[in-house]
């Protein structure tokens, strides 16, 4: 699931690969991919890609005064290929064919078709609902006062930090790393934190995301693999020893994801209830 670091490296690599390339044609084989109809996709023919950047977890492909805002959801990937996709490739959701034979392709794995794109005026991207409702970017870091205001809410840190309207870019993988780094329980309330904990959390957000991006800069070549080489220390490693203290990492399982934590350092030794089971037993 691409989060801020994965989308950042994707945008950097795509920018390097396709900036200056000219679009030959664009089409969306996935009938539900495009969330806008005016201007139509074929307006892009003949245009030059001027930049690829990132907003929150969304890549943005700029073509002069038009821009494609892409939401990858959980299983979408945006990449450039040397050859065009077979029309039988059912993962293809959006194809931007370049006049040098390459193709910028949005693919989505699995059966759900949830990834989407919008073709907008470049100057209107920030006003689009998907962007305007985002909180400030999680990386680079916010001033302490602004961060403290965002966190001061009576909500579990695990859901608060993943809420894109609160702070943009963090998802289910990196939130575990950030909370482990800060030695805070995923189920502590944001409004319960003292000043020192808020300050630690802010630094951890910055450092964890920054280290991930630095790691990708070192290991990712010209294109980002579908499964990014995520340098995760605790997420989804339940049952393994905590890399800092050696205690066995525990997890809380939700319907479609998992929260991993170190009970010795994050929850005062308590093993948290399994939400999946407690829901069944209700
Ligand atoms: Zn530990």
PDB file of C-alpha atoms and ligand atoms in Angstrom:
ATOM      1  CA  UNK A   1       0.000   0.000   0.000  1.00  0.00           C
ATOM      2  CA  UNK A   2       1.798   3.117  -1.168  1.00  0.00           C
ATOM      3  CA  UNK A   3       2.189   5.786   1.512  1.00  0.00           C
ATOM      4  CA  UNK A   4       4.083   9.071   1.472  1.00  0.00           C
ATOM      5  CA  UNK A   5       7.620   7.612   1.095  1.00  0.00           C
ATOM      6  CA  UNK A   6       6.577   5.176  -1.647  1.00  0.00           C
ATOM      7  CA  UNK A   7       4.677   7.843  -3.583  1.00  0.00           C
ATOM      8  CA  UNK A   8       7.508  10.343  -3.102  1.00  0.00           C
ATOM      9  CA  UNK A   9      10.065   7.989  -4.666  1.00  0.00           C
ATOM     10  CA  UNK A  10       7.562   7.060  -7.399  1.00  0.00           C
ATOM     11  CA  UNK A  11       7.050  10.740  -8.262  1.00  0.00           C
ATOM     12  CA  UNK A  12      10.811  11.421  -8.233  1.00  0.00           C
ATOM     13  CA  UNK A  13      11.596   8.482 -10.519  1.00  0.00           C
ATOM     14  CA  UNK A  14       8.701   9.211 -12.882  1.00  0.00           C
ATOM     15  CA  UNK A  15       9.664  12.861 -13.049  1.00  0.00           C
ATOM     16  CA  UNK A  16      13.158  11.838 -14.106  1.00  0.00           C
ATOM     17  CA  UNK A  17      11.825   9.325 -16.644  1.00  0.00           C
ATOM     18  CA  UNK A  18       9.005  11.173 -18.378  1.00  0.00           C
ATOM     19  CA  UNK A  19       9.530  14.911 -17.903  1.00  0.00           C
ATOM     20  CA  UNK A  20       9.741  16.391 -21.386  1.00  0.00           C
ATOM     21  CA  UNK A  21       8.077  13.396 -23.072  1.00  0.00           C
ATOM     22  CA  UNK A  22       5.188  14.049 -25.441  1.00  0.00           C
ATOM     23  CA  UNK A  23       1.853  12.275 -25.129  1.00  0.00           C
ATOM     24  CA  UNK A  24       0.634  10.467 -28.217  1.00  0.00           C
ATOM     25  CA  UNK A  25      -2.709   9.379 -26.793  1.00  0.00           C
ATOM     26  CA  UNK A  26      -4.395   8.689 -23.486  1.00  0.00           C
ATOM     27  CA  UNK A  27      -7.184   6.305 -22.642  1.00  0.00           C
ATOM     28  CA  UNK A  28      -8.806   4.743 -19.614  1.00  0.00           C
ATOM     29  CA  UNK A  29      -9.712   1.081 -20.169  1.00  0.00           C
ATOM     30  CA  UNK A  30     -11.105   0.956 -16.645  1.00  0.00           C
ATOM     31  CA  UNK A  31     -14.535   2.501 -17.185  1.00  0.00           C
ATOM     32  CA  UNK A  32     -14.672   3.869 -13.657  1.00  0.00           C
ATOM     33  CA  UNK A  33     -11.131   5.257 -13.482  1.00  0.00           C
ATOM     34  CA  UNK A  34     -11.748   8.821 -14.618  1.00  0.00           C
ATOM     35  CA  UNK A  35     -13.678  10.900 -12.148  1.00  0.00           C
ATOM     36  CA  UNK A  36     -13.765  13.887 -14.487  1.00  0.00           C
ATOM     37  CA  UNK A  37     -15.077  14.118 -18.057  1.00  0.00           C
ATOM     38  CA  UNK A  38     -14.316  17.688 -19.051  1.00  0.00           C
ATOM     39  CA  UNK A  39     -11.757  18.205 -20.452  1.00  0.00           C
ATOM     40  CA  UNK A  40     -11.728  14.717 -22.043  1.00  0.00           C
ATOM     41  CA  UNK A  41      -8.615  12.540 -21.722  1.00  0.00           C
ATOM     42  CA  UNK A  42      -7.744  12.825 -25.426  1.00  0.00           C
ATOM     43  CA  UNK A  43      -7.067  16.532 -24.852  1.00  0.00           C
ATOM     44  CA  UNK A  44      -3.691  15.273 -23.633  1.00  0.00           C
ATOM     45  CA  UNK A  45      -2.575  14.149 -27.119  1.00  0.00           C
ATOM     46  CA  UNK A  46       0.371  16.256 -28.255  1.00  0.00           C
ATOM     47  CA  UNK A  47       1.027  17.697 -24.804  1.00  0.00           C
ATOM     48  CA  UNK A  48       4.361  17.523 -23.024  1.00  0.00           C
ATOM     49  CA  UNK A  49       4.709  16.122 -19.502  1.00  0.00           C
ATOM     50  CA  UNK A  50       6.169  19.013 -17.548  1.00  0.00           C
ATOM     51  CA  UNK A  51       6.515  17.472 -14.072  1.00  0.00           C
ATOM     52  CA  UNK A  52       5.509  14.587 -11.829  1.00  0.00           C
ATOM     53  CA  UNK A  53       5.050  15.437  -8.179  1.00  0.00           C
ATOM     54  CA  UNK A  54       3.247  14.233  -5.068  1.00  0.00           C
ATOM     55  CA  UNK A  55       0.524  15.578  -2.817  1.00  0.00           C
ATOM     56  CA  UNK A  56      -0.065  13.437   0.295  1.00  0.00           C
ATOM     57  CA  UNK A  57      -0.274   9.883  -1.070  1.00  0.00           C
ATOM     58  CA  UNK A  58      -1.337  11.039  -4.544  1.00  0.00           C
ATOM     59  CA  UNK A  59       0.922  11.366  -7.591  1.00  0.00           C
ATOM     60  CA  UNK A  60       0.250  14.366  -9.853  1.00  0.00           C
ATOM     61  CA  UNK A  61       1.335  14.326 -13.504  1.00  0.00           C
ATOM     62  CA  UNK A  62       1.506  17.857 -14.891  1.00  0.00           C
ATOM     63  CA  UNK A  63       1.132  18.567 -18.582  1.00  0.00           C
ATOM     64  CA  UNK A  64       1.413  22.334 -18.831  1.00  0.00           C
ATOM     65  CA  UNK A  65      -1.843  23.852 -17.669  1.00  0.00           C
ATOM     66  CA  UNK A  66      -3.540  20.455 -17.246  1.00  0.00           C
ATOM     67  CA  UNK A  67      -2.741  17.903 -14.551  1.00  0.00           C
ATOM     68  CA  UNK A  68      -3.672  14.307 -13.826  1.00  0.00           C
ATOM     69  CA  UNK A  69      -4.346  13.832 -10.124  1.00  0.00           C
ATOM     70  CA  UNK A  70      -4.130  10.108  -9.339  1.00  0.00           C
ATOM     71  CA  UNK A  71      -5.344   8.246  -6.265  1.00  0.00           C
ATOM     72  CA  UNK A  72      -3.699   4.831  -6.051  1.00  0.00           C
ATOM     73  CA  UNK A  73      -5.970   3.592  -3.217  1.00  0.00           C
ATOM     74  CA  UNK A  74      -4.549   0.375  -1.761  1.00  0.00           C
ATOM     75  CA  UNK A  75      -3.565  -1.580  -4.865  1.00  0.00           C
ATOM     76  CA  UNK A  76      -2.808   0.952  -7.589  1.00  0.00           C
ATOM     77  CA  UNK A  77       0.647   1.569  -9.065  1.00  0.00           C
ATOM     78  CA  UNK A  78       1.808   4.248 -11.492  1.00  0.00           C
ATOM     79  CA  UNK A  79       4.848   3.353 -13.580  1.00  0.00           C
ATOM     80  CA  UNK A  80       6.393   3.854 -16.986  1.00  0.00           C
ATOM     81  CA  UNK A  81       6.918   0.891 -19.309  1.00  0.00           C
ATOM     82  CA  UNK A  82       9.028   0.533 -22.425  1.00  0.00           C
ATOM     83  CA  UNK A  83       6.257  -1.302 -24.233  1.00  0.00           C
ATOM     84  CA  UNK A  84       2.542  -0.731 -24.395  1.00  0.00           C
ATOM     85  CA  UNK A  85       0.167  -2.873 -22.407  1.00  0.00           C
ATOM     86  CA  UNK A  86      -1.727  -5.659 -24.101  1.00  0.00           C
ATOM     87  CA  UNK A  87      -5.358  -4.666 -24.338  1.00  0.00           C
ATOM     88  CA  UNK A  88      -6.117  -7.901 -22.521  1.00  0.00           C
ATOM     89  CA  UNK A  89      -4.183  -6.720 -19.468  1.00  0.00           C
ATOM     90  CA  UNK A  90      -7.039  -6.316 -17.030  1.00  0.00           C
ATOM     91  CA  UNK A  91      -4.918  -4.494 -14.472  1.00  0.00           C
ATOM     92  CA  UNK A  92      -4.636  -1.449 -16.779  1.00  0.00           C
ATOM     93  CA  UNK A  93      -6.744   1.430 -15.540  1.00  0.00           C
ATOM     94  CA  UNK A  94      -5.215   4.400 -17.350  1.00  0.00           C
ATOM     95  CA  UNK A  95      -2.766   4.415 -20.258  1.00  0.00           C
ATOM     96  CA  UNK A  96      -0.810   7.498 -21.272  1.00  0.00           C
ATOM     97  CA  UNK A  97       1.043   6.548 -24.452  1.00  0.00           C
ATOM     98  CA  UNK A  98       4.169   8.536 -25.184  1.00  0.00           C
ATOM     99  CA  UNK A  99       5.360   9.285 -28.705  1.00  0.00           C
ATOM    100  CA  UNK A 100       8.688   7.504 -28.054  1.00  0.00           C
ATOM    101  CA  UNK A 101       6.844   4.175 -27.652  1.00  0.00           C
ATOM    102  CA  UNK A 102       6.800   4.142 -23.860  1.00  0.00           C
ATOM    103  CA  UNK A 103       3.646   4.170 -21.772  1.00  0.00           C
ATOM    104  CA  UNK A 104       2.830   5.726 -18.420  1.00  0.00           C
ATOM    105  CA  UNK A 105       0.435   3.243 -16.922  1.00  0.00           C
ATOM    106  CA  UNK A 106      -1.849   3.182 -13.909  1.00  0.00           C
ATOM    107  CA  UNK A 107      -2.447  -0.441 -12.958  1.00  0.00           C
ATOM    108  CA  UNK A 108      -4.495  -1.823 -10.125  1.00  0.00           C
ATOM    109  CA  UNK A 109      -4.116  -5.301  -8.727  1.00  0.00           C
ATOM    110  CA  UNK A 110      -6.924  -7.389  -7.284  1.00  0.00           C
ATOM    111  CA  UNK A 111     -10.573  -7.399  -8.162  1.00  0.00           C
ATOM    112  CA  UNK A 112     -11.596  -4.065  -6.700  1.00  0.00           C
ATOM    113  CA  UNK A 113     -11.507  -1.096  -9.023  1.00  0.00           C
ATOM    114  CA  UNK A 114     -10.967   1.760  -6.661  1.00  0.00           C
ATOM    115  CA  UNK A 115      -7.959   3.681  -7.971  1.00  0.00           C
ATOM    116  CA  UNK A 116      -9.003   6.828  -9.793  1.00  0.00           C
ATOM    117  CA  UNK A 117      -7.722   9.835 -11.705  1.00  0.00           C
ATOM    118  CA  UNK A 118      -8.963  13.329 -12.408  1.00  0.00           C
ATOM    119  CA  UNK A 119      -7.907  15.585 -15.264  1.00  0.00           C
ATOM    120  CA  UNK A 120      -7.893  19.110 -13.878  1.00  0.00           C
ATOM    121  CA  UNK A 121      -6.543  22.538 -14.662  1.00  0.00           C
ATOM    122  CA  UNK A 122      -3.103  22.577 -13.029  1.00  0.00           C
ATOM    123  CA  UNK A 123      -4.064  25.749 -11.178  1.00  0.00           C
ATOM    124  CA  UNK A 124      -7.174  24.061  -9.770  1.00  0.00           C
ATOM    125  CA  UNK A 125      -5.527  20.941  -8.305  1.00  0.00           C
ATOM    126  CA  UNK A 126      -5.169  22.446  -4.832  1.00  0.00           C
ATOM    127  CA  UNK A 127      -8.871  23.339  -4.834  1.00  0.00           C
ATOM    128  CA  UNK A 128      -9.994  19.841  -5.766  1.00  0.00           C
ATOM    129  CA  UNK A 129     -11.935  18.200  -2.954  1.00  0.00           C
ATOM    130  CA  UNK A 130      -9.419  15.328  -2.639  1.00  0.00           C
ATOM    131  CA  UNK A 131      -6.604  17.830  -2.068  1.00  0.00           C
ATOM    132  CA  UNK A 132      -8.390  20.684  -0.284  1.00  0.00           C
ATOM    133  CA  UNK A 133      -9.583  18.337   2.480  1.00  0.00           C
ATOM    134  CA  UNK A 134      -6.069  17.058   3.254  1.00  0.00           C
ATOM    135  CA  UNK A 135      -4.273  18.072   6.424  1.00  0.00           C
ATOM    136  CA  UNK A 136      -0.722  19.414   6.196  1.00  0.00           C
ATOM    137  CA  UNK A 137       1.985  17.144   4.760  1.00  0.00           C
ATOM    138  CA  UNK A 138       3.547  14.745   7.270  1.00  0.00           C
ATOM    139  CA  UNK A 139       6.958  15.272   5.666  1.00  0.00           C
ATOM    140  CA  UNK A 140       8.936  17.517   5.791  1.00  0.00           C
ATOM    141  CA  UNK A 141       7.897  18.166   9.370  1.00  0.00           C
ATOM    142  CA  UNK A 142       5.475  20.776  10.639  1.00  0.00           C
ATOM    143  CA  UNK A 143       6.309  23.453  13.186  1.00  0.00           C
ATOM    144  CA  UNK A 144       5.820  22.034  16.716  1.00  0.00           C
ATOM    145  CA  UNK A 145       2.900  24.302  17.552  1.00  0.00           C
ATOM    146  CA  UNK A 146       0.956  23.332  14.425  1.00  0.00           C
ATOM    147  CA  UNK A 147       1.688  19.639  15.008  1.00  0.00           C
ATOM    148  CA  UNK A 148       0.584  19.867  18.662  1.00  0.00           C
ATOM    149  CA  UNK A 149      -2.744  21.418  17.584  1.00  0.00           C
ATOM    150  CA  UNK A 150      -3.391  18.583  15.102  1.00  0.00           C
ATOM    151  CA  UNK A 151      -2.623  15.881  17.653  1.00  0.00           C
ATOM    152  CA  UNK A 152      -4.665  17.394  20.481  1.00  0.00           C
ATOM    153  CA  UNK A 153      -7.799  15.363  19.739  1.00  0.00           C
ATOM    154  CA  UNK A 154      -9.608  12.678  21.744  1.00  0.00           C
ATOM    155  CA  UNK A 155      -8.826   9.966  19.193  1.00  0.00           C
ATOM    156  CA  UNK A 156      -6.532   6.945  19.132  1.00  0.00           C
ATOM    157  CA  UNK A 157      -3.131   7.871  17.736  1.00  0.00           C
ATOM    158  CA  UNK A 158      -3.288   4.974  15.293  1.00  0.00           C
ATOM    159  CA  UNK A 159      -6.367   6.318  13.522  1.00  0.00           C
ATOM    160  CA  UNK A 160      -5.545   9.998  14.072  1.00  0.00           C
ATOM    161  CA  UNK A 161      -2.164   9.804  12.318  1.00  0.00           C
ATOM    162  CA  UNK A 162      -3.646   7.875   9.387  1.00  0.00           C
ATOM    163  CA  UNK A 163      -6.483  10.341   8.923  1.00  0.00           C
ATOM    164  CA  UNK A 164      -5.487  12.240   5.789  1.00  0.00           C
ATOM    165  CA  UNK A 165      -7.667  15.176   6.833  1.00  0.00           C
ATOM    166  CA  UNK A 166      -5.532  15.529   9.983  1.00  0.00           C
ATOM    167  CA  UNK A 167      -2.087  14.963   8.495  1.00  0.00           C
ATOM    168  CA  UNK A 168      -1.375  13.798   4.945  1.00  0.00           C
ATOM    169  CA  UNK A 169       0.811  10.881   3.886  1.00  0.00           C
ATOM    170  CA  UNK A 170       0.872   8.313   6.705  1.00  0.00           C
ATOM    171  CA  UNK A 171      -0.892   4.965   6.325  1.00  0.00           C
ATOM    172  CA  UNK A 172      -1.115   1.598   8.005  1.00  0.00           C
ATOM    173  CA  UNK A 173       2.527   0.585   7.641  1.00  0.00           C
ATOM    174  CA  UNK A 174       4.402   3.717   8.630  1.00  0.00           C
ATOM    175  CA  UNK A 175       2.088   4.582  11.515  1.00  0.00           C
ATOM    176  CA  UNK A 176       3.264   1.443  13.334  1.00  0.00           C
ATOM    177  CA  UNK A 177       6.891   2.419  12.817  1.00  0.00           C
ATOM    178  CA  UNK A 178       6.284   5.982  14.035  1.00  0.00           C
ATOM    179  CA  UNK A 179       4.440   4.886  17.190  1.00  0.00           C
ATOM    180  CA  UNK A 180       7.058   2.217  17.949  1.00  0.00           C
ATOM    181  CA  UNK A 181       9.810   4.800  17.501  1.00  0.00           C
ATOM    182  CA  UNK A 182       8.017   7.059  19.983  1.00  0.00           C
ATOM    183  CA  UNK A 183       7.182   4.201  22.419  1.00  0.00           C
ATOM    184  CA  UNK A 184       3.518   5.222  22.383  1.00  0.00           C
ATOM    185  CA  UNK A 185       0.528   2.889  22.353  1.00  0.00           C
ATOM    186  CA  UNK A 186      -1.526   2.920  19.129  1.00  0.00           C
ATOM    187  CA  UNK A 187      -4.569   3.347  21.373  1.00  0.00           C
ATOM    188  CA  UNK A 188      -3.377   6.353  23.380  1.00  0.00           C
ATOM    189  CA  UNK A 189      -5.546   9.381  22.741  1.00  0.00           C
ATOM    190  CA  UNK A 190      -3.914  12.305  21.004  1.00  0.00           C
ATOM    191  CA  UNK A 191      -5.278  14.700  23.625  1.00  0.00           C
ATOM    192  CA  UNK A 192      -3.688  12.633  26.446  1.00  0.00           C
ATOM    193  CA  UNK A 193      -0.105  13.302  25.357  1.00  0.00           C
ATOM    194  CA  UNK A 194       2.101  15.658  27.330  1.00  0.00           C
ATOM    195  CA  UNK A 195       4.314  18.213  25.588  1.00  0.00           C
ATOM    196  CA  UNK A 196       7.360  15.961  25.597  1.00  0.00           C
ATOM    197  CA  UNK A 197       5.455  13.089  23.959  1.00  0.00           C
ATOM    198  CA  UNK A 198       4.020  15.407  21.290  1.00  0.00           C
ATOM    199  CA  UNK A 199       7.531  16.675  20.536  1.00  0.00           C
ATOM    200  CA  UNK A 200       8.861  13.082  20.280  1.00  0.00           C
ATOM    201  CA  UNK A 201       6.006  12.082  18.007  1.00  0.00           C
ATOM    202  CA  UNK A 202       6.677  15.012  15.676  1.00  0.00           C
ATOM    203  CA  UNK A 203      10.358  14.130  15.414  1.00  0.00           C
ATOM    204  CA  UNK A 204       9.507  10.447  14.828  1.00  0.00           C
ATOM    205  CA  UNK A 205       7.124  11.312  11.974  1.00  0.00           C
ATOM    206  CA  UNK A 206       9.867  13.354  10.332  1.00  0.00           C
ATOM    207  CA  UNK A 207      12.655  10.846  10.906  1.00  0.00           C
ATOM    208  CA  UNK A 208      10.795   7.652  10.037  1.00  0.00           C
ATOM    209  CA  UNK A 209       9.477   9.066   6.736  1.00  0.00           C
ATOM    210  CA  UNK A 210      12.802  10.719   5.972  1.00  0.00           C
ATOM    211  CA  UNK A 211      14.744   7.489   6.550  1.00  0.00           C
ATOM    212  CA  UNK A 212      12.339   5.580   4.312  1.00  0.00           C
ATOM    213  CA  UNK A 213      12.765   8.091   1.476  1.00  0.00           C
ATOM    214  CA  UNK A 214      16.566   8.037   1.921  1.00  0.00           C
ATOM    215  CA  UNK A 215      16.472   4.231   1.831  1.00  0.00           C
ATOM    216  CA  UNK A 216      14.471   4.263  -1.408  1.00  0.00           C
ATOM    217  CA  UNK A 217      16.863   6.773  -2.955  1.00  0.00           C
ATOM    218  CA  UNK A 218      19.652   4.275  -2.286  1.00  0.00           C
ATOM    219  CA  UNK A 219      17.990   1.033  -3.340  1.00  0.00           C
ATOM    220  CA  UNK A 220      15.472   1.983  -6.027  1.00  0.00           C
ATOM    221  CA  UNK A 221      16.854   2.202  -9.549  1.00  0.00           C
ATOM    222  CA  UNK A 222      15.100   3.777 -12.515  1.00  0.00           C
ATOM    223  CA  UNK A 223      11.680   2.504 -11.527  1.00  0.00           C
ATOM    224  CA  UNK A 224       9.932   1.559  -8.297  1.00  0.00           C
ATOM    225  CA  UNK A 225       9.090  -2.163  -8.088  1.00  0.00           C
ATOM    226  CA  UNK A 226       5.413  -3.042  -7.544  1.00  0.00           C
ATOM    227  CA  UNK A 227       6.325  -4.147  -4.051  1.00  0.00           C
ATOM    228  CA  UNK A 228       8.529  -1.343  -2.772  1.00  0.00           C
ATOM    229  CA  UNK A 229      11.434  -2.598  -0.621  1.00  0.00           C
ATOM    230  CA  UNK A 230       9.931  -1.159   2.569  1.00  0.00           C
ATOM    231  CA  UNK A 231      12.481  -0.968   5.431  1.00  0.00           C
ATOM    232  CA  UNK A 232       9.905  -1.784   8.132  1.00  0.00           C
ATOM    233  CA  UNK A 233      11.137  -2.732  11.600  1.00  0.00           C
ATOM    234  CA  UNK A 234       7.910  -3.703  13.367  1.00  0.00           C
ATOM    235  CA  UNK A 235       4.879  -3.476  11.077  1.00  0.00           C
ATOM    236  CA  UNK A 236       3.437  -6.959  10.410  1.00  0.00           C
ATOM    237  CA  UNK A 237       6.361  -8.541  12.288  1.00  0.00           C
ATOM    238  CA  UNK A 238       4.257  -9.804  15.199  1.00  0.00           C
ATOM    239  CA  UNK A 239       5.822 -12.836  16.859  1.00  0.00           C
ATOM    240  CA  UNK A 240       9.328 -11.576  16.109  1.00  0.00           C
ATOM    241  CA  UNK A 241      11.559  -9.946  18.729  1.00  0.00           C
ATOM    242  CA  UNK A 242      11.390  -6.161  19.096  1.00  0.00           C
ATOM    243  CA  UNK A 243      14.546  -4.828  17.394  1.00  0.00           C
ATOM    244  CA  UNK A 244      15.118  -2.471  20.345  1.00  0.00           C
ATOM    245  CA  UNK A 245      14.298  -4.439  23.509  1.00  0.00           C
ATOM    246  CA  UNK A 246      13.832  -8.048  22.377  1.00  0.00           C
ATOM    247  CA  UNK A 247      10.267  -8.485  23.717  1.00  0.00           C
ATOM    248  CA  UNK A 248       7.933 -10.389  21.396  1.00  0.00           C
ATOM    249  CA  UNK A 249       6.025  -7.994  19.126  1.00  0.00           C
ATOM    250  CA  UNK A 250       2.252  -8.283  19.389  1.00  0.00           C
ATOM    251  CA  UNK A 251      -0.484  -7.295  16.969  1.00  0.00           C
ATOM    252  CA  UNK A 252      -4.096  -6.257  16.903  1.00  0.00           C
ATOM    253  CA  UNK A 253      -5.860  -7.632  13.837  1.00  0.00           C
ATOM    254  CA  UNK A 254      -8.558  -5.661  12.118  1.00  0.00           C
ATOM    255  CA  UNK A 255     -10.659  -6.894   9.238  1.00  0.00           C
ATOM    256  CA  UNK A 256      -8.154  -5.980   6.537  1.00  0.00           C
ATOM    257  CA  UNK A 257      -5.047  -4.773   8.324  1.00  0.00           C
ATOM    258  CA  UNK A 258      -2.876  -5.256  11.339  1.00  0.00           C
ATOM    259  CA  UNK A 259      -1.349  -2.990  13.986  1.00  0.00           C
ATOM    260  CA  UNK A 260       1.947  -4.230  15.381  1.00  0.00           C
ATOM    261  CA  UNK A 261       3.488  -2.934  18.615  1.00  0.00           C
ATOM    262  CA  UNK A 262       5.993  -3.773  21.338  1.00  0.00           C
ATOM    263  CA  UNK A 263       4.052  -4.499  24.546  1.00  0.00           C
ATOM    264  CA  UNK A 264       7.114  -3.931  26.747  1.00  0.00           C
ATOM    265  CA  UNK A 265       7.747  -0.420  25.463  1.00  0.00           C
ATOM    266  CA  UNK A 266       4.419   0.817  24.126  1.00  0.00           C
ATOM    267  CA  UNK A 267       1.598  -0.528  26.267  1.00  0.00           C
ATOM    268  CA  UNK A 268       3.177  -1.026  29.708  1.00  0.00           C
ATOM    269  CA  UNK A 269       3.346  -4.785  29.192  1.00  0.00           C
ATOM    270  CA  UNK A 270      -0.343  -5.145  28.275  1.00  0.00           C
ATOM    271  CA  UNK A 271      -1.324  -7.241  25.285  1.00  0.00           C
ATOM    272  CA  UNK A 272      -4.208  -5.483  23.577  1.00  0.00           C
ATOM    273  CA  UNK A 273      -7.467  -7.164  22.707  1.00  0.00           C
ATOM    274  CA  UNK A 274      -7.815  -8.606  19.260  1.00  0.00           C
ATOM    275  CA  UNK A 275     -10.427  -6.402  17.616  1.00  0.00           C
ATOM    276  CA  UNK A 276     -11.361  -9.100  15.145  1.00  0.00           C
ATOM    277  CA  UNK A 277     -12.223 -11.545  17.924  1.00  0.00           C
ATOM    278  CA  UNK A 278     -13.901  -9.018  20.165  1.00  0.00           C
ATOM    279  CA  UNK A 279     -16.148  -8.011  17.280  1.00  0.00           C
ATOM    280  CA  UNK A 280     -17.150 -11.617  16.699  1.00  0.00           C
ATOM    281  CA  UNK A 281     -17.895 -12.144  20.382  1.00  0.00           C
ATOM    282  CA  UNK A 282     -20.090  -9.068  20.706  1.00  0.00           C
TER     283      UNK A 282
HETATM  284 ZN1  LIG B   1      10.531  -3.223  22.433  1.00  0.00          ZN
END
